């Protein structure tokens, strides 16, 4: 079932990429994600209730229709990056909707009670403050303060006590329990090193956990056994697809960050104050990078390797490349230059010349 669903996810990502040919396409699809995030925020604030699980000290969202209280944070961290992008790219009602979504995301993250999302938000905030030099400092601080203020105001009972456990991991059940994240990660690494090339297979982590793995061999007969999920997207990718699969999956996440930076460095700085399309495309390289950073941290605590979010981001990034080339073609700007080696005699050092690819027909 999951393999079929993953195939649908990949097909959706390719269709999404194919649909982005201009800045307007990317702008429209960014709005689609932000509006979807706004609907999720509205439901989290006004429809879904809070409850406290046995042994927990925090009230948090429960009985959600789709994503659970932990998963919702990954979805909304990406939505926060896109909402910040659209807040700068729009005016009037658009700016109002984007601003309300930013505040709502901060409040929803608090109601989720997720420590992984809290750490993801910290990484997101640090990236916002220290990586987005092209955005005025006042705006960066304003964005961060608004989100944090909404989080503080909406924080439910026990939220900050729950977040304090982040700095004392050895006191948490995840450190010592057989079903805790540390032991699950150790077993996951074991699955990866015993199946280093092809892994266990997509969605086969549960089989190793409760059918044929080390955990089963040490299980006491007559007692229940839990098919524990990986609780870590990197462990999931490595255990289920092997080391090559882990490398490929990480290239989506960390390669996306690097690609945003490299693409931005190739763009004219004048685009920051150019026409609406140029400003939007330049700013997209900034905020997509933040989205990748937020996802990278949150995914460390969740089973998200084969779910939609990272593939949506990859499609947006690929579409951004296409939209920039389309804009450069219409404006008559030079296409990005490509370094090609000159022919050389044996023993001579390699020399490079820059060749501009011929314009497309």
Short mmCIF file of C-alpha atoms in Angstrom, two decimals:
data_model
loop_
_atom_site.label_atom_id
_atom_site.label_comp_id
_atom_site.label_asym_id
_atom_site.label_seq_id
_atom_site.Cartn_x
_atom_site.Cartn_y
_atom_site.Cartn_z
CA UNK A 1 0.00 0.00 0.00
CA UNK A 2 2.71 2.47 0.97
CA UNK A 3 4.75 1.65 -2.15
CA UNK A 4 1.68 2.47 -4.24
CA UNK A 5 1.13 5.67 -2.28
CA UNK A 6 4.80 6.61 -2.71
CA UNK A 7 4.47 6.10 -6.46
CA UNK A 8 1.51 8.48 -6.41
CA UNK A 9 3.61 10.97 -4.45
CA UNK A 10 6.39 10.86 -7.05
CA UNK A 11 3.91 11.20 -9.93
CA UNK A 12 2.31 14.16 -8.17
CA UNK A 13 5.73 15.79 -7.67
CA UNK A 14 6.64 15.37 -11.37
CA UNK A 15 3.27 16.79 -12.43
CA UNK A 16 3.78 19.69 -10.04
CA UNK A 17 7.22 20.35 -11.50
CA UNK A 18 5.85 20.11 -15.05
CA UNK A 19 3.16 22.65 -14.20
CA UNK A 20 5.68 25.34 -13.21
CA UNK A 21 6.94 27.18 -16.27
CA UNK A 22 6.75 30.83 -15.23
CA UNK A 23 6.95 32.93 -12.09
CA UNK A 24 3.16 33.18 -12.16
CA UNK A 25 2.85 29.38 -12.00
CA UNK A 26 5.18 29.16 -9.01
CA UNK A 27 3.39 32.08 -7.34
CA UNK A 28 0.01 30.38 -7.80
CA UNK A 29 1.18 27.02 -6.45
CA UNK A 30 2.89 28.70 -3.48
CA UNK A 31 -0.47 30.29 -2.69
CA UNK A 32 -2.11 26.86 -2.96
CA UNK A 33 0.19 25.53 -0.22
CA UNK A 34 -0.27 28.60 1.97
CA UNK A 35 -4.07 28.54 1.66
CA UNK A 36 -4.03 24.83 2.51
CA UNK A 37 -1.87 25.65 5.55
CA UNK A 38 -4.32 28.38 6.55
CA UNK A 39 -7.22 25.90 6.42
CA UNK A 40 -5.23 23.45 8.55
CA UNK A 41 -4.45 26.26 11.00
CA UNK A 42 -8.13 27.25 11.24
CA UNK A 43 -9.10 23.65 11.98
CA UNK A 44 -6.33 23.30 14.58
CA UNK A 45 -7.40 26.49 16.35
CA UNK A 46 -11.18 26.22 16.16
CA UNK A 47 -12.14 22.62 15.39
CA UNK A 48 -9.65 20.16 16.86
CA UNK A 49 -9.53 19.91 20.63
CA UNK A 50 -6.69 19.45 23.10
CA UNK A 51 -6.14 16.43 25.29
CA UNK A 52 -3.49 15.08 27.63
CA UNK A 53 -2.20 11.56 27.09
CA UNK A 54 -1.54 9.27 30.04
CA UNK A 55 1.85 10.05 31.55
CA UNK A 56 2.14 13.34 29.62
CA UNK A 57 2.34 16.81 31.14
CA UNK A 58 1.13 18.84 28.17
CA UNK A 59 -2.23 19.48 26.55
CA UNK A 60 -1.93 19.03 22.82
CA UNK A 61 -3.97 18.60 19.64
CA UNK A 62 -5.80 15.31 19.30
CA UNK A 63 -8.21 13.55 16.93
CA UNK A 64 -6.94 15.32 13.82
CA UNK A 65 -8.41 14.12 10.54
CA UNK A 66 -5.13 13.58 8.66
CA UNK A 67 -1.76 14.58 10.14
CA UNK A 68 -1.20 13.93 13.84
CA UNK A 69 0.02 16.52 16.34
CA UNK A 70 3.69 15.85 15.52
CA UNK A 71 3.30 15.62 11.74
CA UNK A 72 1.37 18.87 11.47
CA UNK A 73 4.51 20.77 12.46
CA UNK A 74 6.47 19.61 9.38
CA UNK A 75 3.63 20.65 7.09
CA UNK A 76 3.36 24.07 8.70
CA UNK A 77 7.09 24.82 8.91
CA UNK A 78 7.14 24.67 5.10
CA UNK A 79 3.92 26.70 5.03
CA UNK A 80 5.57 29.32 7.25
CA UNK A 81 8.44 29.78 4.77
CA UNK A 82 6.03 30.16 1.84
CA UNK A 83 3.77 32.51 3.81
CA UNK A 84 6.77 34.75 4.57
CA UNK A 85 7.64 34.74 0.86
CA UNK A 86 4.12 35.72 -0.17
CA UNK A 87 3.86 38.33 2.58
CA UNK A 88 6.66 40.18 0.83
CA UNK A 89 5.45 39.47 -2.69
CA UNK A 90 1.86 40.67 -2.29
CA UNK A 91 -0.08 43.67 -1.10
CA UNK A 92 -3.55 44.38 0.19
CA UNK A 93 -5.68 41.33 0.96
CA UNK A 94 -2.90 38.95 -0.03
CA UNK A 95 -0.55 40.44 2.55
CA UNK A 96 -3.33 40.23 5.16
CA UNK A 97 -3.97 36.53 4.46
CA UNK A 98 -0.25 35.70 4.50
CA UNK A 99 0.25 37.65 7.74
CA UNK A 100 -2.69 35.95 9.45
CA UNK A 101 -1.35 32.57 8.33
CA UNK A 102 2.06 33.34 9.82
CA UNK A 103 0.49 34.14 13.19
CA UNK A 104 -1.79 31.12 12.98
CA UNK A 105 1.12 28.80 12.25
CA UNK A 106 2.94 30.05 15.35
CA UNK A 107 -0.16 29.36 17.47
CA UNK A 108 -0.73 25.93 15.92
CA UNK A 109 2.87 24.87 16.54
CA UNK A 110 2.30 25.63 20.22
CA UNK A 111 -0.93 23.60 20.32
CA UNK A 112 0.83 20.65 18.66
CA UNK A 113 3.06 20.21 21.72
CA UNK A 114 5.75 18.78 19.44
CA UNK A 115 9.34 19.07 20.61
CA UNK A 116 10.68 18.20 17.17
CA UNK A 117 8.69 21.03 15.62
CA UNK A 118 9.92 23.38 18.35
CA UNK A 119 13.53 22.53 17.44
CA UNK A 120 12.67 22.92 13.77
CA UNK A 121 11.27 26.37 14.49
CA UNK A 122 14.47 27.33 16.32
CA UNK A 123 16.56 26.24 13.31
CA UNK A 124 14.16 28.09 11.02
CA UNK A 125 14.50 31.26 13.13
CA UNK A 126 18.29 31.07 13.16
CA UNK A 127 18.30 30.63 9.39
CA UNK A 128 15.97 33.59 9.03
CA UNK A 129 18.20 35.81 11.17
CA UNK A 130 21.63 34.81 9.90
CA UNK A 131 21.23 33.52 6.34
CA UNK A 132 18.81 35.98 4.77
CA UNK A 133 21.20 38.92 4.53
CA UNK A 134 19.29 40.28 1.54
CA UNK A 135 16.20 40.89 3.72
CA UNK A 136 16.38 43.99 5.98
CA UNK A 137 17.19 43.15 9.60
CA UNK A 138 14.03 44.88 10.82
CA UNK A 139 11.86 42.61 8.65
CA UNK A 140 13.68 39.49 9.76
CA UNK A 141 13.24 40.37 13.42
CA UNK A 142 9.60 41.35 12.87
CA UNK A 143 8.79 38.02 11.19
CA UNK A 144 10.45 36.07 13.98
CA UNK A 145 8.90 38.09 16.80
CA UNK A 146 5.41 37.78 15.31
CA UNK A 147 5.69 33.99 15.04
CA UNK A 148 7.17 33.55 18.52
CA UNK A 149 4.60 35.91 20.06
CA UNK A 150 1.76 33.87 18.56
CA UNK A 151 3.40 30.70 19.91
CA UNK A 152 3.77 32.17 23.41
CA UNK A 153 0.19 33.47 23.55
CA UNK A 154 -1.30 30.18 22.31
CA UNK A 155 0.94 27.82 24.33
CA UNK A 156 -1.33 25.37 26.22
CA UNK A 157 -0.89 24.14 29.74
CA UNK A 158 2.37 22.27 30.25
CA UNK A 159 3.89 23.35 26.91
CA UNK A 160 7.03 24.98 28.26
CA UNK A 161 7.62 22.16 30.76
CA UNK A 162 7.49 19.77 27.81
CA UNK A 163 9.98 21.87 25.83
CA UNK A 164 12.40 21.93 28.78
CA UNK A 165 12.87 18.18 28.42
CA UNK A 166 14.76 18.87 25.18
CA UNK A 167 17.81 19.95 27.21
CA UNK A 168 17.61 16.83 29.43
CA UNK A 169 17.24 13.98 26.93
CA UNK A 170 18.59 11.29 29.27
CA UNK A 171 15.60 11.81 31.58
CA UNK A 172 13.09 11.06 28.83
CA UNK A 173 11.66 7.63 27.98
CA UNK A 174 13.06 8.03 24.44
CA UNK A 175 16.53 7.57 25.88
CA UNK A 176 16.09 4.31 27.77
CA UNK A 177 12.92 2.57 26.60
CA UNK A 178 13.10 -0.29 24.09
CA UNK A 179 10.49 1.59 22.07
CA UNK A 180 12.23 4.95 22.57
CA UNK A 181 13.86 6.85 19.73
CA UNK A 182 17.44 6.03 20.71
CA UNK A 183 16.94 2.26 20.72
CA UNK A 184 14.83 2.40 17.55
CA UNK A 185 17.59 4.41 15.85
CA UNK A 186 20.22 1.85 16.91
CA UNK A 187 18.13 -0.96 15.47
CA UNK A 188 17.50 1.08 12.32
CA UNK A 189 21.23 1.57 11.79
CA UNK A 190 21.65 -2.15 12.27
CA UNK A 191 19.09 -2.85 9.54
CA UNK A 192 20.92 -0.45 7.23
CA UNK A 193 24.34 -2.06 7.77
CA UNK A 194 22.98 -5.59 7.39
CA UNK A 195 21.16 -4.58 4.17
CA UNK A 196 23.54 -1.86 2.90
CA UNK A 197 22.72 -1.88 -0.82
CA UNK A 198 18.96 -2.24 -1.18
CA UNK A 199 17.77 -1.93 2.41
CA UNK A 200 14.70 -3.63 3.82
CA UNK A 201 12.41 -2.18 1.16
CA UNK A 202 10.04 0.77 1.36
CA UNK A 203 7.67 0.41 4.34
CA UNK A 204 9.40 -2.73 5.59
CA UNK A 205 10.78 -1.24 8.81
CA UNK A 206 7.76 -2.60 10.70
CA UNK A 207 8.50 -6.12 9.41
CA UNK A 208 12.01 -6.01 10.86
CA UNK A 209 10.57 -4.68 14.12
CA UNK A 210 7.86 -7.25 14.74
CA UNK A 211 8.31 -10.18 12.33
CA UNK A 212 11.94 -11.10 11.68
CA UNK A 213 14.45 -8.66 13.22
CA UNK A 214 16.66 -8.51 16.31
CA UNK A 215 13.77 -7.23 18.39
CA UNK A 216 11.76 -10.36 17.59
CA UNK A 217 14.64 -12.65 18.54
CA UNK A 218 14.85 -11.16 22.03
CA UNK A 219 11.10 -10.88 22.47
CA UNK A 220 9.50 -12.70 25.40
CA UNK A 221 6.89 -15.14 24.12
CA UNK A 222 3.39 -14.53 25.35
CA UNK A 223 3.75 -10.75 25.55
CA UNK A 224 2.75 -8.16 22.98
CA UNK A 225 5.19 -6.69 20.50
CA UNK A 226 4.96 -3.26 18.90
CA UNK A 227 5.74 -2.64 15.22
CA UNK A 228 7.60 0.59 16.00
CA UNK A 229 8.00 3.14 13.17
CA UNK A 230 11.48 4.65 12.62
CA UNK A 231 10.59 8.05 14.15
CA UNK A 232 13.44 9.49 12.06
CA UNK A 233 13.29 10.08 8.31
CA UNK A 234 17.04 9.60 7.87
CA UNK A 235 16.97 6.27 9.70
CA UNK A 236 13.89 5.35 7.67
CA UNK A 237 15.57 6.11 4.34
CA UNK A 238 18.78 4.30 5.28
CA UNK A 239 17.10 1.20 6.72
CA UNK A 240 14.52 0.82 3.95
CA UNK A 241 16.62 1.81 0.91
CA UNK A 242 20.17 1.12 2.09
CA UNK A 243 23.15 3.46 2.03
CA UNK A 244 22.75 4.51 -1.66
CA UNK A 245 19.10 5.31 -1.00
CA UNK A 246 20.00 7.34 2.08
CA UNK A 247 22.52 9.35 0.06
CA UNK A 248 19.97 10.01 -2.68
CA UNK A 249 17.30 11.03 -0.18
CA UNK A 250 19.67 13.34 1.68
CA UNK A 251 20.59 14.92 -1.65
CA UNK A 252 16.97 16.09 -1.90
CA UNK A 253 17.10 17.73 1.52
CA UNK A 254 20.62 19.15 1.78
CA UNK A 255 21.11 19.45 -1.96
CA UNK A 256 17.99 21.60 -1.99
CA UNK A 257 19.56 24.02 0.48
CA UNK A 258 22.78 24.22 -1.51
CA UNK A 259 20.92 24.60 -4.81
CA UNK A 260 18.92 27.56 -3.46
CA UNK A 261 22.12 29.28 -2.39
CA UNK A 262 23.93 28.60 -5.67
CA UNK A 263 20.96 29.75 -7.72
CA UNK A 264 20.71 32.97 -5.73
CA UNK A 265 24.40 33.72 -6.24
CA UNK A 266 23.92 33.49 -10.00
CA UNK A 267 21.04 35.98 -10.04
CA UNK A 268 21.63 39.72 -10.50
CA UNK A 269 21.40 41.53 -7.15
CA UNK A 270 19.33 44.15 -9.01
CA UNK A 271 16.44 41.67 -9.07
CA UNK A 272 15.83 42.47 -5.39
CA UNK A 273 14.53 45.86 -6.54
CA UNK A 274 13.41 44.85 -10.02
CA UNK A 275 9.91 44.23 -11.29
CA UNK A 276 7.42 42.06 -9.41
CA UNK A 277 8.54 38.81 -11.07
CA UNK A 278 12.22 39.45 -10.46
CA UNK A 279 11.65 40.30 -6.80
CA UNK A 280 9.48 37.22 -6.28
CA UNK A 281 11.94 34.84 -7.96
CA UNK A 282 14.92 36.23 -6.05
CA UNK A 283 13.08 36.04 -2.73
CA UNK A 284 11.93 32.49 -3.53
CA UNK A 285 15.57 31.35 -3.41
CA UNK A 286 15.73 32.72 0.14
CA UNK A 287 12.56 31.29 1.60
CA UNK A 288 12.71 27.91 -0.12
CA UNK A 289 16.10 27.49 1.52
CA UNK A 290 14.43 28.17 4.89
CA UNK A 291 11.75 25.60 4.08
CA UNK A 292 14.42 22.97 3.42
CA UNK A 293 16.17 23.85 6.70
CA UNK A 294 12.95 23.58 8.71
CA UNK A 295 12.08 20.27 7.07
CA UNK A 296 15.59 18.86 7.62
CA UNK A 297 15.37 19.40 11.38
CA UNK A 298 11.74 18.34 11.86
CA UNK A 299 12.23 15.22 9.72
CA UNK A 300 14.93 14.05 12.14
CA UNK A 301 12.14 13.30 14.64
CA UNK A 302 9.43 11.98 12.32
CA UNK A 303 8.77 9.24 9.77
CA UNK A 304 8.50 11.44 6.67
CA UNK A 305 10.88 9.98 4.08
CA UNK A 306 8.15 8.82 1.69
CA UNK A 307 5.51 11.46 2.40
CA UNK A 308 4.70 14.40 0.15
CA UNK A 309 6.43 17.40 1.71
CA UNK A 310 10.05 16.97 0.59
CA UNK A 311 8.94 16.05 -2.93
CA UNK A 312 6.72 19.13 -3.12
CA UNK A 313 9.73 21.23 -2.11
CA UNK A 314 11.89 19.53 -4.74
CA UNK A 315 9.23 20.25 -7.39
CA UNK A 316 9.03 23.91 -6.31
CA UNK A 317 12.81 24.21 -6.51
CA UNK A 318 12.95 22.62 -9.96
CA UNK A 319 10.13 24.89 -11.08
CA UNK A 320 11.99 27.90 -9.70
CA UNK A 321 14.97 27.08 -11.94
CA UNK A 322 12.66 26.84 -14.96
CA UNK A 323 10.83 30.07 -14.09
CA UNK A 324 14.09 31.98 -13.73
CA UNK A 325 15.31 30.76 -17.12
CA UNK A 326 11.97 31.73 -18.66
CA UNK A 327 12.17 35.21 -17.13
CA UNK A 328 15.75 35.67 -18.33
CA UNK A 329 14.73 34.59 -21.80
CA UNK A 330 11.89 37.13 -21.98
CA UNK A 331 13.98 39.95 -20.57
CA UNK A 332 16.94 39.23 -22.84
CA UNK A 333 19.22 38.56 -19.88
CA UNK A 334 22.20 36.31 -20.41
CA UNK A 335 21.64 32.69 -19.54
CA UNK A 336 23.72 31.29 -16.66
CA UNK A 337 27.23 30.60 -17.88
CA UNK A 338 28.64 27.09 -17.89
CA UNK A 339 32.30 26.30 -17.32
CA UNK A 340 33.78 23.89 -19.90
CA UNK A 341 37.40 22.68 -20.00
CA UNK A 342 39.65 23.69 -22.88
CA UNK A 343 41.52 21.01 -24.71
CA UNK A 344 45.00 20.71 -23.30
CA UNK A 345 48.23 19.01 -24.02
CA UNK A 346 49.36 16.19 -21.79
CA UNK A 347 50.78 17.50 -18.51
CA UNK A 348 49.41 21.01 -18.94
CA UNK A 349 47.08 22.38 -16.20
CA UNK A 350 43.35 22.42 -16.93
CA UNK A 351 42.09 25.82 -18.10
CA UNK A 352 38.46 26.90 -18.23
CA UNK A 353 36.55 29.18 -20.50
CA UNK A 354 32.95 30.28 -20.02
CA UNK A 355 30.50 29.38 -22.73
CA UNK A 356 26.95 30.71 -22.94
CA UNK A 357 24.52 28.02 -24.05
CA UNK A 358 22.69 28.85 -27.31
CA UNK A 359 19.22 30.35 -26.77
CA UNK A 360 16.33 27.91 -26.98
CA UNK A 361 14.19 28.01 -30.09
#
